[in-house]
Tab-separated table of C-alpha atoms in Angstrom:
chain	number	residue	atom	x	y	z
A	1	UNK	CA	87.762	126.045	100.351
A	2	UNK	CA	89.973	125.017	103.192
A	3	UNK	CA	88.294	122.258	105.247
A	4	UNK	CA	88.826	121.802	108.953
A	5	UNK	CA	87.010	119.817	111.383
A	6	UNK	CA	109.421	114.567	112.715
A	7	UNK	CA	115.680	112.543	120.894
A	8	UNK	CA	115.326	109.085	121.843
A	9	UNK	CA	115.437	109.872	125.545
A	10	UNK	CA	111.887	110.880	124.998
A	11	UNK	CA	110.968	107.253	125.283
A	12	UNK	CA	111.445	107.808	128.987
A	13	UNK	CA	108.497	110.175	129.183
A	14	UNK	CA	107.242	108.142	132.108
A	15	UNK	CA	110.079	109.591	134.186
A	16	UNK	CA	109.157	113.195	133.510
A	17	UNK	CA	107.767	115.371	136.250
A	18	UNK	CA	104.079	116.189	136.063
A	19	UNK	CA	104.753	119.682	137.365
A	20	UNK	CA	105.046	120.982	133.834
A	21	UNK	CA	101.483	120.130	132.943
A	22	UNK	CA	99.390	121.366	135.833
A	23	UNK	CA	97.948	124.139	133.696
A	24	UNK	CA	96.632	121.739	131.081
A	25	UNK	CA	92.931	121.127	130.696
A	26	UNK	CA	91.143	118.260	132.352
A	27	UNK	CA	88.236	116.184	131.154
A	28	UNK	CA	85.879	119.150	131.486
A	29	UNK	CA	87.425	120.869	128.459
A	30	UNK	CA	84.820	121.436	125.769
A	31	UNK	CA	85.194	121.506	122.012
A	32	UNK	CA	82.151	123.628	121.273
A	33	UNK	CA	83.395	126.891	122.756
A	34	UNK	CA	82.290	130.184	121.196
A	35	UNK	CA	84.240	131.460	118.237
A	36	UNK	CA	87.488	133.126	119.310
A	37	UNK	CA	87.997	136.838	118.983
A	38	UNK	CA	91.136	138.847	119.746
A	39	UNK	CA	89.263	140.907	122.369
A	40	UNK	CA	88.481	137.807	124.448
A	41	UNK	CA	92.076	136.594	124.681
A	42	UNK	CA	94.992	137.388	126.955
A	43	UNK	CA	98.437	138.601	125.899
A	44	UNK	CA	100.758	135.627	125.478
A	45	UNK	CA	104.266	134.871	124.225
A	46	UNK	CA	103.777	131.605	122.359
A	47	UNK	CA	106.919	129.531	121.794
A	48	UNK	CA	106.478	126.985	119.011
A	49	UNK	CA	108.722	123.895	118.993
A	50	UNK	CA	109.663	122.869	115.469
A	51	UNK	CA	112.829	121.035	114.349
A	52	UNK	CA	116.274	121.803	112.978
A	53	UNK	CA	116.782	125.179	111.336
A	54	UNK	CA	117.339	123.463	107.985
A	55	UNK	CA	114.154	121.373	108.217
A	56	UNK	CA	110.574	121.715	107.088
A	57	UNK	CA	109.109	122.177	110.562
A	58	UNK	CA	111.223	125.250	111.297
A	59	UNK	CA	110.583	126.709	107.843
A	60	UNK	CA	106.831	126.241	108.081
A	61	UNK	CA	106.847	127.688	111.580
A	62	UNK	CA	108.479	130.823	110.197
A	63	UNK	CA	105.776	131.006	107.552
A	64	UNK	CA	103.069	130.771	110.200
A	65	UNK	CA	104.708	133.569	112.201
A	66	UNK	CA	104.947	135.766	109.110
A	67	UNK	CA	101.333	135.276	108.152
A	68	UNK	CA	99.600	134.971	111.506
A	69	UNK	CA	101.391	136.739	114.358
A	70	UNK	CA	99.429	139.925	113.739
A	71	UNK	CA	96.150	138.045	114.132
A	72	UNK	CA	96.822	137.125	117.768
A	73	UNK	CA	95.088	138.782	120.707
A	74	UNK	CA	96.256	141.875	122.548
A	75	UNK	CA	99.751	142.083	121.077
A	76	UNK	CA	100.577	138.413	121.653
A	77	UNK	CA	103.740	137.161	119.929
A	78	UNK	CA	105.035	133.993	118.295
A	79	UNK	CA	108.562	132.661	118.758
A	80	UNK	CA	109.623	129.887	116.388
A	81	UNK	CA	112.114	127.710	118.257
A	82	UNK	CA	114.433	125.093	116.796
A	83	UNK	CA	114.266	121.699	118.480
A	84	UNK	CA	115.121	118.019	118.069
A	85	UNK	CA	111.779	117.260	116.428
A	86	UNK	CA	108.521	115.588	117.375
A	87	UNK	CA	109.641	113.845	120.564
A	88	UNK	CA	111.480	116.846	121.938
A	89	UNK	CA	108.422	118.909	121.109
A	90	UNK	CA	106.073	116.676	123.096
A	91	UNK	CA	108.478	116.690	126.047
A	92	UNK	CA	108.874	120.456	125.688
A	93	UNK	CA	105.151	120.998	125.923
A	94	UNK	CA	105.040	118.957	129.128
A	95	UNK	CA	108.006	120.894	130.512
A	96	UNK	CA	106.469	124.250	129.540
A	97	UNK	CA	109.277	125.060	127.122
A	98	UNK	CA	106.749	125.227	124.289
A	99	UNK	CA	103.157	126.351	124.154
A	100	UNK	CA	102.688	124.871	120.706
A	101	UNK	CA	104.675	122.491	118.530
A	102	UNK	CA	104.785	120.519	115.304
A	103	UNK	CA	104.599	116.765	115.830
A	104	UNK	CA	104.001	113.674	113.723
A	105	UNK	CA	100.572	112.243	114.311
A	106	UNK	CA	101.816	108.666	114.735
A	107	UNK	CA	104.131	109.820	117.528
A	108	UNK	CA	101.296	111.663	119.228
A	109	UNK	CA	98.938	108.697	118.886
A	110	UNK	CA	101.640	106.332	120.206
A	111	UNK	CA	102.236	108.378	123.343
A	112	UNK	CA	98.511	108.787	123.831
A	113	UNK	CA	98.402	104.981	124.170
A	114	UNK	CA	101.585	104.507	126.182
A	115	UNK	CA	101.572	107.725	128.290
A	116	UNK	CA	97.919	108.762	128.354
A	117	UNK	CA	98.187	110.908	131.483
A	118	UNK	CA	100.692	113.167	129.746
A	119	UNK	CA	99.563	113.078	126.123
A	120	UNK	CA	95.841	113.124	125.481
A	121	UNK	CA	93.169	115.001	123.601
A	122	UNK	CA	92.321	117.246	126.532
A	123	UNK	CA	95.841	118.495	127.177
A	124	UNK	CA	96.903	118.931	123.563
A	125	UNK	CA	94.681	119.895	120.658
A	126	UNK	CA	95.288	120.357	116.957
A	127	UNK	CA	95.640	123.880	115.616
A	128	UNK	CA	96.174	122.785	112.014
A	129	UNK	CA	97.071	119.723	110.015
A	130	UNK	CA	100.257	120.141	108.013
A	131	UNK	CA	102.098	118.064	105.379
A	132	UNK	CA	102.613	114.324	105.021
A	133	UNK	CA	105.919	112.595	105.807
A	134	UNK	CA	106.405	109.286	104.032
A	135	UNK	CA	107.692	105.956	105.286
A	136	UNK	CA	110.754	104.482	103.558
A	137	UNK	CA	111.345	100.775	104.099
A	138	UNK	CA	114.750	99.690	102.779
A	139	UNK	CA	115.796	96.052	102.895
A	140	UNK	CA	119.168	94.632	101.820
A	141	UNK	CA	119.050	92.632	98.598
A	142	UNK	CA	119.261	88.900	99.405
A	143	UNK	CA	118.499	89.739	103.021
A	144	UNK	CA	118.266	86.723	105.329
A	145	UNK	CA	115.563	87.364	107.927
A	146	UNK	CA	115.814	86.380	111.557
A	147	UNK	CA	115.562	82.581	111.432
A	148	UNK	CA	112.245	80.951	112.204
A	149	UNK	CA	110.695	84.263	113.142
A	150	UNK	CA	107.512	85.735	111.736
A	151	UNK	CA	107.250	85.514	107.986
A	152	UNK	CA	110.929	84.944	107.296
A	153	UNK	CA	110.323	82.719	104.268
A	154	UNK	CA	108.156	85.386	102.707
A	155	UNK	CA	110.839	88.023	103.219
A	156	UNK	CA	113.487	85.793	101.698
A	157	UNK	CA	111.430	85.276	98.561
A	158	UNK	CA	110.540	88.943	98.244
A	159	UNK	CA	114.039	90.311	98.606
A	160	UNK	CA	115.897	88.228	96.094
A	161	UNK	CA	116.618	91.399	94.154
A	162	UNK	CA	113.851	90.780	91.628
A	163	UNK	CA	110.406	90.862	93.213
A	164	UNK	CA	108.465	94.137	93.194
A	165	UNK	CA	105.290	92.903	94.911
A	166	UNK	CA	103.983	95.229	97.649
A	167	UNK	CA	104.886	93.930	101.085
A	168	UNK	CA	102.357	93.311	103.791
A	169	UNK	CA	103.940	94.680	106.936
A	170	UNK	CA	102.888	91.502	108.721
A	171	UNK	CA	105.949	90.006	107.027
A	172	UNK	CA	108.122	92.020	109.403
A	173	UNK	CA	106.677	90.392	112.495
A	174	UNK	CA	109.393	89.608	115.094
A	175	UNK	CA	112.096	90.941	112.804
A	176	UNK	CA	114.995	93.281	113.599
A	177	UNK	CA	114.747	96.689	111.987
A	178	UNK	CA	117.056	99.691	112.139
A	179	UNK	CA	116.288	103.375	112.427
A	180	UNK	CA	117.500	106.539	114.117
A	181	UNK	CA	116.259	109.847	115.459
A	182	UNK	CA	112.531	110.415	115.541
A	183	UNK	CA	112.024	107.605	113.042
A	184	UNK	CA	112.821	105.147	115.839
A	185	UNK	CA	109.671	106.184	117.641
A	186	UNK	CA	107.708	105.876	114.422
A	187	UNK	CA	109.054	102.333	114.062
A	188	UNK	CA	107.993	101.570	117.640
A	189	UNK	CA	104.590	103.076	116.953
A	190	UNK	CA	104.187	100.938	113.838
A	191	UNK	CA	105.146	97.861	115.823
A	192	UNK	CA	102.651	98.784	118.544
A	193	UNK	CA	99.656	99.485	116.361
A	194	UNK	CA	100.215	96.510	114.033
A	195	UNK	CA	101.323	94.096	116.798
A	196	UNK	CA	104.570	93.347	114.946
A	197	UNK	CA	106.888	92.884	117.942
A	198	UNK	CA	109.711	94.565	116.039
A	199	UNK	CA	113.189	94.694	117.548
A	200	UNK	CA	114.126	98.304	116.754
A	201	UNK	CA	117.865	99.071	116.699
A	202	UNK	CA	119.392	102.531	116.830
A	203	UNK	CA	121.831	102.706	113.892
A	204	UNK	CA	124.933	104.760	114.822
A	205	UNK	CA	125.883	107.629	112.538
A	206	UNK	CA	128.903	105.853	111.063
A	207	UNK	CA	126.810	102.931	109.795
A	208	UNK	CA	123.765	104.687	108.400
A	209	UNK	CA	124.725	104.477	104.733
A	210	UNK	CA	125.018	100.672	104.952
A	211	UNK	CA	123.400	99.377	108.147
A	212	UNK	CA	123.154	95.765	106.947
A	213	UNK	CA	119.573	95.246	108.239
A	214	UNK	CA	116.147	96.513	107.159
A	215	UNK	CA	115.691	100.199	107.841
A	216	UNK	CA	112.563	102.278	108.372
A	217	UNK	CA	112.852	106.035	107.984
A	218	UNK	CA	110.096	108.646	108.062
A	219	UNK	CA	110.609	111.933	106.288
A	220	UNK	CA	109.632	114.214	103.483
A	221	UNK	CA	110.799	112.905	100.165
A	222	UNK	CA	113.199	113.025	98.547
A	223	UNK	CA	114.946	112.204	101.819
A	224	UNK	CA	118.762	112.414	101.565
A	225	UNK	CA	119.540	109.472	103.919
A	226	UNK	CA	117.324	107.218	101.805
A	227	UNK	CA	119.070	108.194	98.584
A	228	UNK	CA	122.433	107.640	100.250
A	229	UNK	CA	121.466	104.073	101.197
A	230	UNK	CA	120.098	103.372	97.713
A	231	UNK	CA	123.296	104.681	96.120
A	232	UNK	CA	125.220	101.787	97.667
A	233	UNK	CA	123.363	99.459	95.290
A	234	UNK	CA	122.800	97.008	98.164
A	235	UNK	CA	119.230	97.868	99.137
A	236	UNK	CA	115.726	97.826	97.771
A	237	UNK	CA	113.155	100.508	98.500
A	238	UNK	CA	110.151	98.326	99.172
A	239	UNK	CA	106.556	98.933	98.150
A	240	UNK	CA	104.112	98.520	101.034
A	241	UNK	CA	100.609	97.137	100.899
A	242	UNK	CA	98.608	100.032	102.307
A	243	UNK	CA	95.171	98.419	102.506
A	244	UNK	CA	95.977	96.111	105.418
A	245	UNK	CA	97.788	98.914	107.235
A	246	UNK	CA	94.814	101.248	107.012
A	247	UNK	CA	92.556	98.677	108.642
A	248	UNK	CA	94.634	98.650	111.833
A	249	UNK	CA	95.720	102.294	112.133
A	250	UNK	CA	93.476	104.734	110.250
A	251	UNK	CA	95.715	107.754	110.865
A	252	UNK	CA	98.251	106.372	108.372
A	253	UNK	CA	97.794	107.804	104.871
A	254	UNK	CA	98.460	106.383	101.435
A	255	UNK	CA	101.535	107.789	99.720
A	256	UNK	CA	104.169	107.108	97.093
A	257	UNK	CA	107.840	108.050	96.853
A	258	UNK	CA	110.243	108.313	93.925
A	259	UNK	CA	114.030	107.915	93.972
A	260	UNK	CA	116.793	107.483	91.455
A	261	UNK	CA	118.114	103.914	91.383
A	262	UNK	CA	120.922	103.031	88.952
A	263	UNK	CA	120.166	106.074	86.869
A	264	UNK	CA	116.418	105.472	86.649
A	265	UNK	CA	113.583	106.910	88.696
A	266	UNK	CA	111.654	104.285	90.640
A	267	UNK	CA	108.327	104.982	92.317
A	268	UNK	CA	106.905	102.757	95.040
A	269	UNK	CA	103.725	102.938	97.056
A	270	UNK	CA	104.058	103.387	100.785
A	271	UNK	CA	102.314	105.030	103.707
A	272	UNK	CA	102.718	108.390	105.348
A	273	UNK	CA	101.983	110.202	108.580
A	274	UNK	CA	100.829	113.753	108.850
A	275	UNK	CA	102.609	116.489	110.727
A	276	UNK	CA	100.302	118.438	113.031
A	277	UNK	CA	100.583	121.858	114.621
A	278	UNK	CA	99.300	121.303	118.160
A	279	UNK	CA	98.910	123.541	121.163
A	280	UNK	CA	98.359	123.303	124.909
A	281	UNK	CA	94.734	123.385	125.924
A	282	UNK	CA	93.712	125.123	129.157
A	283	UNK	CA	90.647	125.088	131.390
A	284	UNK	CA	90.281	128.836	131.037
A	285	UNK	CA	88.957	129.606	127.584
A	286	UNK	CA	90.673	133.011	127.376
A	287	UNK	CA	93.994	131.160	127.351
A	288	UNK	CA	92.896	129.118	124.347
A	289	UNK	CA	91.796	132.060	122.213
A	290	UNK	CA	95.160	132.493	120.480
A	291	UNK	CA	95.194	128.846	119.429
A	292	UNK	CA	91.832	129.285	117.746
A	293	UNK	CA	92.989	132.561	116.193
A	294	UNK	CA	96.011	130.742	114.767
A	295	UNK	CA	93.739	128.032	113.422
A	296	UNK	CA	91.511	130.603	111.765
A	297	UNK	CA	94.462	132.477	110.303
A	298	UNK	CA	95.974	129.356	108.756
A	299	UNK	CA	92.548	128.447	107.417
A	300	UNK	CA	92.030	131.851	105.848
A	301	UNK	CA	95.542	132.088	104.367
A	302	UNK	CA	96.152	128.517	103.267
A	303	UNK	CA	95.775	129.218	99.544
A	304	UNK	CA	98.250	132.098	99.801
A	305	UNK	CA	100.666	130.007	101.866
A	306	UNK	CA	100.507	127.395	99.113
A	307	UNK	CA	100.984	129.905	96.282
A	308	UNK	CA	103.577	132.199	97.891
A	309	UNK	CA	106.964	131.672	96.211
A	310	UNK	CA	108.740	132.515	99.479
A	311	UNK	CA	107.019	129.932	101.698
A	312	UNK	CA	107.904	126.269	102.249
A	313	UNK	CA	106.832	124.158	99.255
A	314	UNK	CA	104.999	121.697	101.518
A	315	UNK	CA	102.142	124.159	101.880
A	316	UNK	CA	100.897	122.991	98.494
A	317	UNK	CA	100.385	119.477	99.818
A	318	UNK	CA	98.724	120.862	102.951
A	319	UNK	CA	96.242	122.669	100.754
A	320	UNK	CA	95.525	119.483	98.792
A	321	UNK	CA	94.986	117.461	101.969
A	322	UNK	CA	92.527	119.989	103.296
A	323	UNK	CA	90.706	120.155	99.989
A	324	UNK	CA	90.267	116.393	100.364
A	325	UNK	CA	88.898	117.037	103.868
A	326	UNK	CA	91.589	114.874	105.466
A	327	UNK	CA	91.084	115.158	109.210
A	328	UNK	CA	92.686	113.630	112.249
A	329	UNK	CA	90.662	111.835	114.901
A	330	UNK	CA	92.482	114.031	117.443
A	331	UNK	CA	90.622	116.923	119.063
A	332	UNK	CA	90.868	120.342	117.413
A	333	UNK	CA	90.730	123.859	118.778
A	334	UNK	CA	87.424	125.400	117.647
A	335	UNK	CA	87.423	127.868	114.798
């Protein structure tokens, strides 16, 4: 039974106008509202921010439209919109371009800490938890860490091309790390929650196959950019000690990833973040009915979404996560 309970200018959220969020709920919003029914709702055109048309977010959004549009109130409709991913989606919800969106939970939690007036549990609520996206930490073999910074000696010993010991992320403290796209914000979030003081560099497109510094990328695996870096033979995909990470940021999940390295498949343990389908929350309950109807529909159809040969394969992992009763600490729309 289904259990309930991925644009760097986005870092400038503080400069965004608040005019796009005046219809959001305030602190009086309740989470124990009556069960939603189609008759209680208003007709709405709900635009859902996703990601690129070739990505998982867009594909899963299409699946949700196919399965659940008919369950909405009074002829309401869903439009699945391509976007630049999690950050663009959060901005788009503030700018009223999107009524709902798919975002990584670490990004949402990060902005809740750094921009709490714009991103909080009253203004945005979870419709449904989706799939996990895993962290990939790649470090050049024989990498020389920033001198006299953090745990440089530990890094040097680990990345001699031989050691396979899981890395405590504390070893990255004060180090320079590369990333790009939405993964940059995930790297900043990791630095924030673990107090790592990372110096995050945006790697330009022409250098992404061999950036020359440690790289952190978040994405569903197998992730093509990760395999491309590994194929150079100059990098190690590093196992991460999850236990210490979980203590500091409980929304991170345990994961493992497998890639082909020199003709052999290597599997390493790592951590992951969950993608979440979130929606705007309003003071007026009739404007929240469709979000609860969507939540109910996904709940009721999750097994079919997982089994359907024409849906995104990540629905299988969503089903497993819900069977394990994995829940976010974020607020949910009521079922």
